Short mmCIF file of C-alpha atoms in Angstrom, two decimals:
data_model
loop_
_atom_site.label_atom_id
_atom_site.label_comp_id
_atom_site.label_asym_id
_atom_site.label_seq_id
_atom_site.Cartn_x
_atom_site.Cartn_y
_atom_site.Cartn_z
CA UNK A 66 -14.02 -58.15 10.03
CA UNK A 67 -10.33 -58.15 9.77
CA UNK A 68 -8.49 -59.37 12.25
CA UNK A 69 -7.58 -55.63 13.63
CA UNK A 70 -10.63 -54.96 14.32
CA UNK A 71 -12.19 -58.56 15.28
CA UNK A 72 -8.59 -57.36 17.09
CA UNK A 73 -9.98 -54.14 18.69
CA UNK A 74 -13.01 -55.64 19.92
CA UNK A 75 -12.18 -57.29 21.48
CA UNK A 76 -12.56 -55.78 25.56
CA UNK A 77 -15.00 -53.19 24.89
CA UNK A 78 -18.77 -53.97 22.94
CA UNK A 79 -19.34 -54.14 18.53
CA UNK A 80 -21.58 -52.79 17.17
CA UNK A 81 -24.05 -54.11 15.28
CA UNK A 82 -26.06 -52.39 13.16
CA UNK A 83 -29.12 -54.31 12.13
CA UNK A 84 -31.59 -51.86 9.56
CA UNK A 85 -32.31 -49.31 12.07
CA UNK A 86 -31.14 -50.27 14.77
CA UNK A 87 -27.92 -50.16 16.80
CA UNK A 88 -27.18 -53.04 18.65
CA UNK A 89 -23.31 -52.99 21.62
CA UNK A 90 -22.19 -56.48 22.55
CA UNK A 91 -19.45 -56.79 24.52
CA UNK A 92 -18.06 -59.58 23.09
CA UNK A 93 -16.48 -60.79 26.65
CA UNK A 94 -19.43 -60.98 28.07
CA UNK A 95 -20.90 -63.33 25.64
CA UNK A 96 -21.31 -66.28 29.25
CA UNK A 97 -21.85 -69.57 28.86
CA UNK A 98 -25.47 -69.93 29.64
CA UNK A 99 -25.92 -68.03 26.17
CA UNK A 100 -23.78 -70.56 24.15
CA UNK A 101 -25.46 -72.82 26.19
CA UNK A 102 -28.61 -71.93 24.35
CA UNK A 103 -27.37 -71.55 21.28
CA UNK A 104 -25.82 -75.09 22.03
CA UNK A 105 -29.30 -76.50 22.56
CA UNK A 106 -30.94 -74.83 20.36
CA UNK A 107 -33.10 -72.46 22.39
CA UNK A 108 -32.18 -69.03 19.78
CA UNK A 109 -34.33 -66.91 21.27
CA UNK A 110 -33.01 -67.35 25.06
CA UNK A 111 -29.25 -66.98 23.83
CA UNK A 112 -30.24 -63.89 21.93
CA UNK A 113 -31.83 -62.70 25.46
CA UNK A 114 -28.90 -63.51 27.69
CA UNK A 115 -26.38 -62.21 25.12
CA UNK A 116 -28.61 -58.71 24.19
CA UNK A 117 -30.17 -58.04 27.69
CA UNK A 118 -33.40 -57.39 28.67
CA UNK A 119 -34.09 -53.47 26.50
CA UNK A 120 -30.83 -54.28 23.09
CA UNK A 121 -33.54 -57.93 23.17
CA UNK A 122 -37.13 -56.09 23.25
CA UNK A 123 -35.82 -52.65 20.62
CA UNK A 124 -34.62 -55.62 18.78
CA UNK A 125 -37.99 -57.57 18.58
CA UNK A 126 -40.62 -54.69 18.57
CA UNK A 127 -39.14 -54.84 14.57
CA UNK A 128 -41.62 -58.22 14.67
CA UNK A 129 -38.76 -60.22 13.21
CA UNK A 130 -39.19 -63.20 10.93
CA UNK A 131 -37.62 -66.35 11.99
CA UNK A 132 -35.31 -65.33 9.19
CA UNK A 133 -35.09 -62.39 10.80
CA UNK A 134 -33.42 -64.03 13.43
CA UNK A 135 -31.23 -67.26 11.63
CA UNK A 136 -29.73 -63.45 9.85
CA UNK A 137 -29.54 -61.43 12.99
CA UNK A 138 -27.25 -63.82 15.04
CA UNK A 139 -25.83 -64.31 11.73
CA UNK A 140 -24.21 -61.32 11.66
CA UNK A 141 -24.28 -61.19 15.50
CA UNK A 142 -21.28 -63.46 15.80
CA UNK A 143 -19.69 -62.23 12.87
CA UNK A 144 -19.43 -59.29 14.86
CA UNK A 145 -18.21 -60.48 17.86
CA UNK A 146 -15.29 -63.08 15.96
CA UNK A 147 -16.77 -66.23 16.21
CA UNK A 148 -18.90 -67.02 13.72
CA UNK A 149 -18.52 -70.89 12.44
CA UNK A 150 -14.90 -71.39 13.51
CA UNK A 151 -16.38 -73.01 16.30
CA UNK A 152 -15.04 -73.56 19.75
CA UNK A 153 -10.51 -73.99 20.66
CA UNK A 154 -8.89 -75.83 23.39
CA UNK A 155 -6.33 -73.42 25.13
CA UNK A 156 -2.97 -74.09 25.58
#
């Protein structure tokens, strides 16, 4: 995703197409609780918090494997502009 696309995504939802499903995520709606879940290696809890109940239920209904979960999470963070760059402190 280009810098312009990331900037356009701020304040609006981004769409992640994974398999034959689309998931909408609001980058500004990602909570500290969700990030703490990922930091504590509670990936499923974090994913539930970010996707919400309905979208998580659709994802889970696809019977994803562990490798699928890892790829989905990577795609999700790349789409919202988090990647592996880490958090920066405000100036």
